[in-house]
Amino acid sequence: MARPQMLKLADVLIELDMSRAAFYRMRARSQGPRLIKLPNGQLRVRRSDLDAWLSRYEESAA
């Protein structure tokens, strides 16, 4: 079974064209994709979680 693709936060910010501060403000309002905190403290986002999160906003924008 293939492991899910894990994106670094920097890659997510580039894809969303968003600053780190804006991302954390959105997360503080419980509006961001689910983050995974690794034992070393780094953050990751599963590609599938990011795509699902984006598709929810895509539908509401229609």
Short mmCIF file of C-alpha atoms in Angstrom, two decimals:
data_model
loop_
_atom_site.label_atom_id
_atom_site.label_comp_id
_atom_site.label_asym_id
_atom_site.label_seq_id
_atom_site.Cartn_x
_atom_site.Cartn_y
_atom_site.Cartn_z
CA MET A 1 0.00 0.00 0.00
CA ALA A 2 1.39 3.41 -0.97
CA ARG A 3 1.88 6.01 1.73
CA PRO A 4 -0.15 9.20 1.33
CA GLN A 5 1.73 12.17 -0.06
CA MET A 6 2.70 14.56 2.72
CA LEU A 7 3.22 18.22 1.84
CA LYS A 8 5.43 20.60 3.78
CA LEU A 9 3.69 23.72 5.03
CA ALA A 10 5.87 25.86 2.74
CA ASP A 11 4.59 23.89 -0.27
CA VAL A 12 0.97 24.32 0.85
CA LEU A 13 1.49 28.07 1.24
CA ILE A 14 2.93 28.31 -2.27
CA GLU A 15 0.03 26.31 -3.71
CA LEU A 16 -2.52 28.50 -1.91
CA ASP A 17 -0.56 31.71 -2.65
CA MET A 18 -0.93 32.62 1.01
CA SER A 19 1.38 34.00 3.67
CA ARG A 20 2.21 31.97 6.75
CA ALA A 21 0.50 34.60 8.95
CA ALA A 22 -2.70 34.49 6.88
CA PHE A 23 -2.68 30.69 7.00
CA TYR A 24 -2.38 30.66 10.79
CA ARG A 25 -5.15 33.27 11.13
CA MET A 26 -7.39 31.03 9.03
CA ARG A 27 -6.42 28.00 11.14
CA ALA A 28 -7.23 29.96 14.32
CA ARG A 29 -10.78 30.33 12.97
CA SER A 30 -10.88 26.53 12.34
CA GLN A 31 -11.02 27.10 8.59
CA GLY A 32 -7.84 25.45 7.35
CA PRO A 33 -6.89 21.98 6.22
CA ARG A 34 -5.93 19.42 8.84
CA LEU A 35 -2.28 19.56 9.88
CA ILE A 36 -0.10 16.72 11.09
CA LYS A 37 2.63 17.58 13.57
CA LEU A 38 5.61 15.25 13.26
CA PRO A 39 7.64 14.19 16.32
CA ASN A 40 10.36 16.68 15.30
CA GLY A 41 7.82 19.53 15.37
CA GLN A 42 7.53 19.99 11.61
CA LEU A 43 4.07 20.31 10.08
CA ARG A 44 2.70 18.34 7.15
CA VAL A 45 -0.58 18.26 5.23
CA ARG A 46 -1.78 15.14 3.46
CA ARG A 47 -2.39 15.83 -0.23
CA SER A 48 -5.81 14.17 0.08
CA ASP A 49 -6.76 16.44 3.03
CA LEU A 50 -5.72 19.56 1.14
CA ASP A 51 -7.63 18.51 -1.99
CA ALA A 52 -10.76 17.69 0.05
CA TRP A 53 -10.53 21.03 1.88
CA LEU A 54 -10.15 22.94 -1.40
CA SER A 55 -13.07 21.11 -3.01
CA ARG A 56 -15.40 22.17 -0.14
CA TYR A 57 -14.64 25.82 -0.92
CA GLU A 58 -14.92 25.21 -4.64
CA GLU A 59 -18.50 23.96 -4.23
CA SER A 60 -19.55 26.86 -2.00
CA ALA A 61 -18.19 29.41 -4.48
CA ALA A 62 -20.49 28.21 -7.26
#
